């Protein structure tokens, strides 16, 4: 036995990570309070808190969500251990002494029950009674014995009897107990008013004790700790609130704690705000796993749906077989009304993660709803609001798989959003899912072959609309060869007289092949006006079922496309101009074609599909001439704005392609279709006389590949000259924060782009001049985004609104151009993206679209926890669109609105108090004078509890949702939910 002691100092021991200091009124060593999270009313979304470290990588579903990683409430001060547990000594040292190297330690035999060194310190003094083998430590005393660490105001160590006692100090003025005894060992952390511990039996008796078990705290008037670490408590309390005076607790007369496993109680009741409630049960079982994940039952949420009666939703089981997979199986059941069944639902959610390899989530939800409205009215209105489902059964599948990129390895990705077309309209309250009309899915594998310029991509994709349209691409294959230099193939050394020519000669190749199946049958009609046997002008839909599999396959389209891009180099012309010629060659391969036959009896055309190899080629050439010049204004002296620069990039491009319309295997003439084998005409005119004139017959055009996957490459002869001019304006601003003089200026963009483009086709018989396009974009102070584009037409129109081959400057009065279409969009973020103010939210760019009405992308459920540090944020969006009325408005007719599109939207959040936050989304359509999908969400932080609510005042999904829940993941099912949506999932 050895005993080391020090008065008013500490022995040298290995540095241990310390827990974060407790805030006032918090328990020592307690974990931080979990953040407030957004509890979605959609049963598909996870109900648990976000895992530590997850952050919002994109647009959040709720304004005011934090962009920072979720803090790890189980690891104070950045450590990875649970609060109250001792770190593992991986160095082989015991309190800084290597046992194996201590010759005295090896030679001496242990003569008592104390097995290792006892380190003890005290701020005031230490009294040591050698005769009675007792040491007394006064004022902020500390004793460390192996894995046991004891701190208190007064500690007595009786190493003769192998006991140790600790007491606090009573403040005579406030009557508060200061420096309470805190005992920390492998079993956990204990705070109390008195602690007695026996070194030999490993037993302890603790009065007014509080011990940390995982995320929870167990307190009792008397605790007896057994040698195996189990704890028996009398008049015990269990809570996840880290305050010394908790907001709530579960109280039981008898309680048993098995550290790292569970807490078991006898009859208990819930106490909130020191007020006992009748909520309780005959026994209590609270798991306290040492691992971050565990399996268990998910308690359902009780509520009432306005259209389906009372319900139990999100009840089931969470299964965690290992550290890589988590499975959540839940179900919903609706009581209905009287004899009417309200339906049911089921959800399977699988999350998986393999670090440094891949991660993903798979979600399948099935819903059964009554086909008729079973509740005629609801609590909000007496008008019928029920969305009748096309089918009682519906489902939706979501799968997202993301790999970790590795050099030279293949990359498998998946993003699936598919299911019944009406599912989201009748089963979702999420704005993105409810308002989206198109959902896309894709599964792909791509790879760059090592030491090779070849890369390939294999993709399976699906697209579906809420109107029932669905398109499958099974598969879509692409193969690409990077740009190659042919002179290297023949072993020609670089350099030489002709090097500027052959060294710049390059060839690139790309192949795409696709097989597409759709349930939409396009209308069949001929553009030449001839009647078509079996033709229709109405689009039809093939129902998706096994019986129609043959029809779906016959409606499929497939093809293969080859593209060769031949670069001829880049050459300097007149010192400041760059000339870049190129040549393109392509082919399209089809396995079928259309054959046309004319029926003289019906005087209509019949189309037959024949199968075989068909090859269509095309080629074109182009040359571009471009340059860049600048205009700069530099101000003399020291100015805030030191210089302005105008950058202009004009480009002149010429494209040429021959006439491919006269190919008989692609565009058969009317003479070959409308005559018999002997050349006799079959088409009759209005007087039932045969049409014999060849020029008249050839006016009827045909295409053997009409509505095929890649169309028909090539077309009429093109000799197009295009002109583009890009403008940008920048200014050099002096940086007042630069004190080193190394970077005295910063660049700021005034106009990011002001582009003009126009072209003329010399091969066109008429209307050769294309409209003038103008595009403008800029960003002001990273807060205001402005985007605008316009199209100006140069030709006149007749009284029917058709464009005629006369320029506007030939009219009276003379005009150069006429505005045809224009659009304008603006987004302003009132919360600054830079600065030292607390309201600043770091962003690289201002929001480009409304996050609520954005496109449907991979779900990011866990990142939507609320950040109360942001005082406020607001983003305004405005969109306007103008289209010229092609036909003049006559007297007495209603003039259409000037702006066909005119909407404004606002989204943001505001912190009303330190613990109350409000998020909102509101839009207004000035054309239809309607409010677009408004909703308000509020969050109230109650320390260990939280209140969340959502209100939708208008629309089919109008109503409100209210939830009060405990923050802790151990008690996430301890919540109360009230729902009054007009239509609930």
CSV table of N, CA, C and O in Angstrom, one decimal, residues 421 437-439 462-471 518-520 539 541 544:
chain,number,residue,atom,x,y,z
A,421,UNK,N,-49.8,8.2,-58.2
A,421,UNK,CA,-49.7,9.6,-58.6
A,421,UNK,C,-50.5,10.5,-57.7
A,421,UNK,O,-50.1,11.7,-57.5
A,437,UNK,N,-45.7,18.8,-59.0
A,437,UNK,CA,-46.5,18.1,-60.1
A,437,UNK,C,-45.7,17.1,-60.8
A,437,UNK,O,-46.2,16.3,-61.6
A,438,UNK,N,-44.4,17.1,-60.6
A,438,UNK,CA,-43.5,16.1,-61.3
A,438,UNK,C,-42.5,15.6,-60.3
A,438,UNK,O,-41.9,16.3,-59.5
A,439,UNK,N,-42.3,14.2,-60.3
A,439,UNK,CA,-41.3,13.6,-59.5
A,439,UNK,C,-40.4,12.7,-60.4
A,439,UNK,O,-40.9,12.0,-61.3
A,462,UNK,N,-37.0,7.2,-64.0
A,462,UNK,CA,-38.4,7.2,-64.1
A,462,UNK,C,-38.9,8.6,-63.8
A,462,UNK,O,-38.4,9.2,-62.9
A,463,UNK,N,-39.9,9.0,-64.5
A,463,UNK,CA,-40.5,10.3,-64.3
A,463,UNK,C,-42.0,10.1,-64.3
A,463,UNK,O,-42.6,9.4,-65.1
A,464,UNK,N,-42.7,10.7,-63.3
A,464,UNK,CA,-44.1,10.6,-63.2
A,464,UNK,C,-44.7,12.0,-62.8
A,464,UNK,O,-44.1,12.8,-62.1
A,465,UNK,N,-45.9,12.2,-63.3
A,465,UNK,CA,-46.6,13.4,-62.9
A,465,UNK,C,-47.9,13.1,-62.1
A,465,UNK,O,-48.4,12.0,-62.1
A,466,UNK,N,-48.4,14.1,-61.5
A,466,UNK,CA,-49.6,14.0,-60.7
A,466,UNK,C,-50.8,13.7,-61.6
A,466,UNK,O,-51.9,13.4,-61.1
A,467,UNK,N,-50.7,13.9,-62.9
A,467,UNK,CA,-51.8,13.7,-63.8
A,467,UNK,C,-51.8,12.2,-64.3
A,467,UNK,O,-52.7,11.9,-65.1
A,468,UNK,N,-51.0,11.4,-63.7
A,468,UNK,CA,-51.0,10.0,-64.1
A,468,UNK,C,-50.0,9.6,-65.1
A,468,UNK,O,-49.8,8.4,-65.4
A,469,UNK,N,-49.3,10.5,-65.7
A,469,UNK,CA,-48.3,10.2,-66.7
A,469,UNK,C,-47.0,9.6,-66.1
A,469,UNK,O,-46.6,10.0,-65.0
A,470,UNK,N,-46.4,8.6,-66.8
A,470,UNK,CA,-45.3,8.0,-66.2
A,470,UNK,C,-44.4,7.5,-67.4
A,470,UNK,O,-44.9,7.0,-68.4
A,471,UNK,N,-43.1,7.7,-67.2
A,471,UNK,CA,-42.1,7.4,-68.3
A,471,UNK,C,-41.0,6.7,-67.6
A,471,UNK,O,-40.4,7.1,-66.6
A,518,UNK,N,-43.4,4.5,-71.9
A,518,UNK,CA,-44.3,5.5,-71.4
A,518,UNK,C,-45.7,5.0,-71.5
A,518,UNK,O,-46.1,4.3,-72.4
A,519,UNK,N,-46.5,5.4,-70.5
A,519,UNK,CA,-47.9,5.0,-70.6
A,519,UNK,C,-48.8,6.1,-71.3
A,519,UNK,O,-50.0,6.0,-71.3
A,520,UNK,N,-48.1,7.1,-71.8
A,520,UNK,CA,-48.8,8.2,-72.6
A,520,UNK,C,-48.7,7.9,-74.1
A,520,UNK,O,-47.6,7.8,-74.6
A,539,UNK,N,-54.6,12.8,-76.8
A,539,UNK,CA,-53.6,12.0,-76.1
A,539,UNK,C,-54.3,11.0,-75.1
A,539,UNK,O,-55.3,11.4,-74.4
A,541,UNK,N,-54.0,7.6,-72.2
A,541,UNK,CA,-53.2,7.0,-71.2
A,541,UNK,C,-53.4,5.5,-71.0
A,541,UNK,O,-54.6,5.1,-71.0
A,544,UNK,N,-51.5,1.4,-65.8
A,544,UNK,CA,-50.4,0.6,-65.4
A,544,UNK,C,-50.8,-0.6,-64.6
A,544,UNK,O,-51.2,-0.5,-63.4
